[in-house]
mmCIF file of C-alpha atoms in Angstrom:
data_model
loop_
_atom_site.group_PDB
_atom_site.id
_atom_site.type_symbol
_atom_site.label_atom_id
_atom_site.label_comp_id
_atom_site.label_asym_id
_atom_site.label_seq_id
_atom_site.Cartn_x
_atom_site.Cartn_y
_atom_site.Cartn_z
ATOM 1 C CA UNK G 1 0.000 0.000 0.000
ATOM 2 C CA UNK G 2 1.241 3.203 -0.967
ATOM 3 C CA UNK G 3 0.305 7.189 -0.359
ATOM 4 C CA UNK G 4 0.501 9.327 -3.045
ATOM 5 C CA UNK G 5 -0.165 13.111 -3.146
ATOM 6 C CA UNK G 6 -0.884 14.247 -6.674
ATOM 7 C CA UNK G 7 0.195 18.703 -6.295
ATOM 8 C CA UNK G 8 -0.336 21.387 -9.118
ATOM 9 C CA UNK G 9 2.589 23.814 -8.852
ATOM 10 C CA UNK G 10 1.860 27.511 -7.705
ATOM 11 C CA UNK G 11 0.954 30.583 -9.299
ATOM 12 C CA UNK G 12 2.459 31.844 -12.195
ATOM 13 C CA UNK G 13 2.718 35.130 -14.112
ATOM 14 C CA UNK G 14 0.582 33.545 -16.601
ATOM 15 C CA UNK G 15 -1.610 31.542 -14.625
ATOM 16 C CA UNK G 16 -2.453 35.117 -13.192
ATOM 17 C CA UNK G 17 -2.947 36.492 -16.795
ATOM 18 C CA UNK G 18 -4.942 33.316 -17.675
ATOM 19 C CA UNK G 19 -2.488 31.982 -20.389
ATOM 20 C CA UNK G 20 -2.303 28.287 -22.005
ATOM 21 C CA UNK G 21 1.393 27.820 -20.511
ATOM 22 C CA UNK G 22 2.128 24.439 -21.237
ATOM 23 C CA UNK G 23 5.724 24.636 -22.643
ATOM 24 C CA UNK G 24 6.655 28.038 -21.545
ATOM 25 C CA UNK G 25 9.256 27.531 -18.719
ATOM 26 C CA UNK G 26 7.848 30.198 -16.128
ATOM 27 C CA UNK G 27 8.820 30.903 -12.834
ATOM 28 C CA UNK G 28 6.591 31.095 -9.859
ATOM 29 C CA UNK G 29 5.470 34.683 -9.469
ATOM 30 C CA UNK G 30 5.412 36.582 -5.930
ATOM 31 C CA UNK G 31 1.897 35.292 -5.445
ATOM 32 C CA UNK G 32 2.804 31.859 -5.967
ATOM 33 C CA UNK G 33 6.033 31.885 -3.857
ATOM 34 C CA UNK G 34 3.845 33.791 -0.850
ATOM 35 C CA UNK G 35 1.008 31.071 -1.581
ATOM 36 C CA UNK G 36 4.024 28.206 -0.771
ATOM 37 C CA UNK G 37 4.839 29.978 2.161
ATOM 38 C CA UNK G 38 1.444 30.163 3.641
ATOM 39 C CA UNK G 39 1.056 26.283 3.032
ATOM 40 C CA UNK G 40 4.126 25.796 4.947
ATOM 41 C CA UNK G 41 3.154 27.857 7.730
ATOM 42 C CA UNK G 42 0.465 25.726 8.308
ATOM 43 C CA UNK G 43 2.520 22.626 8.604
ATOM 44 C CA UNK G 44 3.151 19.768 6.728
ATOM 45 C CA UNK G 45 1.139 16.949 8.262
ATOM 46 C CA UNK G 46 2.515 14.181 5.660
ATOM 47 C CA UNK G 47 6.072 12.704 5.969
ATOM 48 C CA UNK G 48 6.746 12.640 2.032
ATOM 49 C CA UNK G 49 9.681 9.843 1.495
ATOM 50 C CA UNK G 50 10.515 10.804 -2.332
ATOM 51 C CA UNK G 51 8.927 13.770 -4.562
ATOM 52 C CA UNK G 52 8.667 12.785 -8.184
ATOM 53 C CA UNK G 53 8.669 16.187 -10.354
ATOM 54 C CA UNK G 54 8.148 17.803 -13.558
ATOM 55 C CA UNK G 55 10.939 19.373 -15.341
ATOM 56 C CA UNK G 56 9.983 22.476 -15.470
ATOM 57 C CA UNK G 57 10.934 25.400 -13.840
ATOM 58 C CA UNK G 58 7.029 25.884 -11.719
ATOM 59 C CA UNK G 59 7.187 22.605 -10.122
ATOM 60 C CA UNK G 60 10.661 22.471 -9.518
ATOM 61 C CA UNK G 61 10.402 25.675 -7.359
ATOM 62 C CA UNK G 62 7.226 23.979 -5.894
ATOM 63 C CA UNK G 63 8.993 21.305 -5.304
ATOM 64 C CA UNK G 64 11.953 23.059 -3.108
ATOM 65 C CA UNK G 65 9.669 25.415 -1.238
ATOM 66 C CA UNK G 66 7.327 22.695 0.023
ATOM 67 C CA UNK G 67 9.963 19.642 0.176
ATOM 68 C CA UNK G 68 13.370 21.259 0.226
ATOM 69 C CA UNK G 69 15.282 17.886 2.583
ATOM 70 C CA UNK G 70 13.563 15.540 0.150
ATOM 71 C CA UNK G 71 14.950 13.156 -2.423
ATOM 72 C CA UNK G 72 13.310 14.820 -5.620
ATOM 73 C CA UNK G 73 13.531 12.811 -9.220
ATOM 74 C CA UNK G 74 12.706 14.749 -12.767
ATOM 75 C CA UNK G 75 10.700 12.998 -14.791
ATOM 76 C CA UNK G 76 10.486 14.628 -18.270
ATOM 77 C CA UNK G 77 7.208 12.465 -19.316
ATOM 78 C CA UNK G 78 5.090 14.635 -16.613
ATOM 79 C CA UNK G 79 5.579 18.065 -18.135
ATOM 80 C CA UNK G 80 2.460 20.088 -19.679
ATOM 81 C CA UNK G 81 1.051 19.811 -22.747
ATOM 82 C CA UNK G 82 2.844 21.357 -25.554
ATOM 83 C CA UNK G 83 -0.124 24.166 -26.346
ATOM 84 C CA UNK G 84 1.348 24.991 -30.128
ATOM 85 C CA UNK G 85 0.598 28.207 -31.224
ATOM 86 C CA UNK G 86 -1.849 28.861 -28.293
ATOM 87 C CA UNK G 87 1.058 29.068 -26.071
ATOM 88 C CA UNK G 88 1.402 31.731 -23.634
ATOM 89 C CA UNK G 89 -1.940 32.857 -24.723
ATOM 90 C CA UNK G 90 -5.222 33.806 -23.041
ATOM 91 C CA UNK G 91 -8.451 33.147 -24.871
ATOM 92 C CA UNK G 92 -9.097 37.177 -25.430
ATOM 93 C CA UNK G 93 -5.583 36.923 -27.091
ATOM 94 C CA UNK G 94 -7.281 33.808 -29.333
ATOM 95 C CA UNK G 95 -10.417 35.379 -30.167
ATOM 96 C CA UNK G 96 -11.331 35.638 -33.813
ATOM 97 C CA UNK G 97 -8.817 33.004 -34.366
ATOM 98 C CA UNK G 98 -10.221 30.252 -36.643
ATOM 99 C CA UNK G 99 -8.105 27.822 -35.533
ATOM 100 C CA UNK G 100 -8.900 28.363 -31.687
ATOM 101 C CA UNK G 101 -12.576 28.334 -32.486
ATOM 102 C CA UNK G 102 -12.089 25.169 -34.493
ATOM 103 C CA UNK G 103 -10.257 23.589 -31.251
ATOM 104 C CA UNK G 104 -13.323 25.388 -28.897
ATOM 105 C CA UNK G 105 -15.807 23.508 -31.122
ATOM 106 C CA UNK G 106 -14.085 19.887 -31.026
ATOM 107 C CA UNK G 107 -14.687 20.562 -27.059
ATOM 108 C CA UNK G 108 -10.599 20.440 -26.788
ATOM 109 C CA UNK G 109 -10.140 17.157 -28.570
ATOM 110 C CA UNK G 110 -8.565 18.237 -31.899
ATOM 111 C CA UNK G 111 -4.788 18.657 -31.726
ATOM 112 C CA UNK G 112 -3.357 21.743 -30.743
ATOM 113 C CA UNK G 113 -2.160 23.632 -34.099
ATOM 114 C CA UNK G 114 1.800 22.913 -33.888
ATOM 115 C CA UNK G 115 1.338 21.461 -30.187
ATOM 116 C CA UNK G 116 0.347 18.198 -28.448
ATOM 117 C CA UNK G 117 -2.581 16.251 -29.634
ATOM 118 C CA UNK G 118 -4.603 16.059 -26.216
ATOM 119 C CA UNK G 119 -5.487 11.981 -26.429
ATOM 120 C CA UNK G 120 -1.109 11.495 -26.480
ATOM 121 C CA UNK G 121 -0.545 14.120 -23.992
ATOM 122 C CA UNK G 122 -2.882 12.423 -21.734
ATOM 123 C CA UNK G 123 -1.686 8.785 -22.938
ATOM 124 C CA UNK G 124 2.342 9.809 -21.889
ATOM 125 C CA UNK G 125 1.377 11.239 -18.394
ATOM 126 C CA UNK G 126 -0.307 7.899 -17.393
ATOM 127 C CA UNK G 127 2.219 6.120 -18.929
ATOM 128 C CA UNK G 128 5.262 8.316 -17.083
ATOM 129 C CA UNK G 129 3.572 8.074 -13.999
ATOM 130 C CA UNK G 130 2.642 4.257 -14.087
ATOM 131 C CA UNK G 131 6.413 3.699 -15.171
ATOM 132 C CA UNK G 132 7.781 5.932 -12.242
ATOM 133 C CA UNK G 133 5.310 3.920 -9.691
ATOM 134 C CA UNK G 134 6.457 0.620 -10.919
ATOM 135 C CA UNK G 135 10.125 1.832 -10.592
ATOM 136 C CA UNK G 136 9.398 3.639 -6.802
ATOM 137 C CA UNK G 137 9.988 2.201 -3.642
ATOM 138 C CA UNK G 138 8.874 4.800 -1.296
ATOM 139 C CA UNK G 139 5.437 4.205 0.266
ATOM 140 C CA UNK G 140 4.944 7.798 0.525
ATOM 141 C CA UNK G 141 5.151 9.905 -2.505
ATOM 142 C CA UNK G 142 4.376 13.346 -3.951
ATOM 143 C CA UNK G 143 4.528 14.363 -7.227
ATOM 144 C CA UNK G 144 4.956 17.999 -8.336
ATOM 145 C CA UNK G 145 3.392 18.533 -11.668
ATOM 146 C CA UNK G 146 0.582 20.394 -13.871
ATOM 147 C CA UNK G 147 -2.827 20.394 -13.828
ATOM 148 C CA UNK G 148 -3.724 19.273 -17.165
ATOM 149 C CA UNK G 149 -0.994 16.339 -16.520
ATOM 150 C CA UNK G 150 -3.097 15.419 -12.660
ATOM 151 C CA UNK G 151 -6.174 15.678 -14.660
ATOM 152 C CA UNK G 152 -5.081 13.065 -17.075
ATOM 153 C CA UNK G 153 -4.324 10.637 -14.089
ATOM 154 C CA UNK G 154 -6.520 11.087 -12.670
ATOM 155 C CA UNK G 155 -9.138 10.335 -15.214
ATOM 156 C CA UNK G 156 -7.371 7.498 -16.370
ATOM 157 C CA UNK G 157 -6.892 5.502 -13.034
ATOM 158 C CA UNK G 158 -9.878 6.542 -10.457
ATOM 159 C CA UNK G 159 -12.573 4.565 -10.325
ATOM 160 C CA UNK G 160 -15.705 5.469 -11.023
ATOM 161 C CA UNK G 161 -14.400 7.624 -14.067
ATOM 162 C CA UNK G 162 -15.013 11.328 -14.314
ATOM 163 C CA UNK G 163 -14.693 13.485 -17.234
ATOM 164 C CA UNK G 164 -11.105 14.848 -17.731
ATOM 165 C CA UNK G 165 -11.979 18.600 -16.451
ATOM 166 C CA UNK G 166 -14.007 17.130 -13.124
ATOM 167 C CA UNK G 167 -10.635 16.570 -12.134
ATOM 168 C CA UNK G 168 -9.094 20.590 -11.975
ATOM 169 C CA UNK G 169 -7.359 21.526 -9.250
ATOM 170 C CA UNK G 170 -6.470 25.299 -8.126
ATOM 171 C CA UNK G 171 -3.041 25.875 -7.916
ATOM 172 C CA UNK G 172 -1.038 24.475 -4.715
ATOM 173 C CA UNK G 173 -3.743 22.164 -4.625
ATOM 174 C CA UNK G 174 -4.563 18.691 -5.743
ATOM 175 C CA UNK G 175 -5.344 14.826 -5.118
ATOM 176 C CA UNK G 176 -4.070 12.139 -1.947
ATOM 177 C CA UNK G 177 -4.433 8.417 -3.287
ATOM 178 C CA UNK G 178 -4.242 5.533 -1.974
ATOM 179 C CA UNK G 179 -2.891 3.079 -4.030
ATOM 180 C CA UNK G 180 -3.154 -1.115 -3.615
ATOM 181 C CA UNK G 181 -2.177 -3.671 -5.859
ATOM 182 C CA UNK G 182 -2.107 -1.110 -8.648
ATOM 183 C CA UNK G 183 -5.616 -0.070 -7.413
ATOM 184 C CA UNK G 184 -6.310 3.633 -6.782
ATOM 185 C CA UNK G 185 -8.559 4.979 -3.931
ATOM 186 C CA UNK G 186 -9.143 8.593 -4.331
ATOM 187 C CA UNK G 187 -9.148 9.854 -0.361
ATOM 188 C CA UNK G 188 -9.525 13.617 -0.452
ATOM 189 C CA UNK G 189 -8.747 16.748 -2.538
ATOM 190 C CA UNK G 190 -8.034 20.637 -1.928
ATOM 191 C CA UNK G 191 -4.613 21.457 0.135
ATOM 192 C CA UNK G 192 -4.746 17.581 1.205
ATOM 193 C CA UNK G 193 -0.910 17.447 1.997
ATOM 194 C CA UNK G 194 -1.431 19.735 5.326
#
């Protein structure tokens, strides 16, 4: 049996400004780095053994302020999706773009125009995190990533399945699982790591 605490990085510049930022390799912004700090102040009430992170440069920061004695790992298969040309865009930026209202219509399944196709995004952050799982030995793990990359595992492995955007989470939030015999038990949401 294993814990496992699924966290969205904190606030970014563009999270503030409402941007796609999948590839963009921001930097937590005052806000987020102040959000971190309040987390902390509240204290920690999970003994994390390992935290498994994205390579960018959001959760890595996320990573040091909340965890900065623990073993971390990169894994490059957890980053964002690759937003193409909607990168580091809002949707008031997109408006009037055919392309963006082609992408609106499909309900976010078509790929993104020179970026990720959503179905293989989602299909590589299962598969990274499965792999890292099968590879861990700690029984009590956090991993540091996005939410469009939680919201794919979660959809994937809880039981009974949800619809990929039931499954946002605010930033410094996200998921605690249990997981047994490759089994996943969804126990709470929200700041569930304090």
């Amino acid at each position: 049996m294993r814990d496992i605490f699924l966290i969205r990085h904190s606030i970014t510049e563009g999270n503030l400004k409402n941007r796609y930022i999948g590839t963009t390799d921001e930097a937590l912004c005052p806000e987020g780095i102040l959000l971190l700090e309040k987390i902390k102040e509240q204290g920690m009430k999970e003994e994390i053994e390992h935290v498994y992170v994205s390579p960018l440069k959001r959760c890595l920061e996320t990573a040091q302020i909340l965890y900065p004695d623990i073993p971390r790992t990169i894994v490059q298969g957890l980053r964002e999706c690759d937003f193409g040309m909607f990168e580091n865009k809002n949707y008031q930026e997109l408006e009037g773009s055919p392309e963006y209202q082609a992408w609106i219509d499909s309900n976010g399944t078509l790929p993104f125009p020179g970026g990720e196709d959503p179905a293989a995004f989602r299909k590589r952050s299962v598969e990274a995190f499965q792999e890292t799982l099968r590879s861990a030995k700690e029984k009590k793990l956090a991993f540091v990533i996005h939410g469009g990359t939680i919201m794919s595992i979660m959809e994937a492995l809880i039981q009974p399945k949800k619809n990929f955007y039931e499954y946002h989470v605010k930033n410094g939030q996200g998921y605690y699982l249990r997981e047994e015999d490759g089994t996943f038990l969804l126990c709470e949401k929200s700041n569930i790591w304090l």
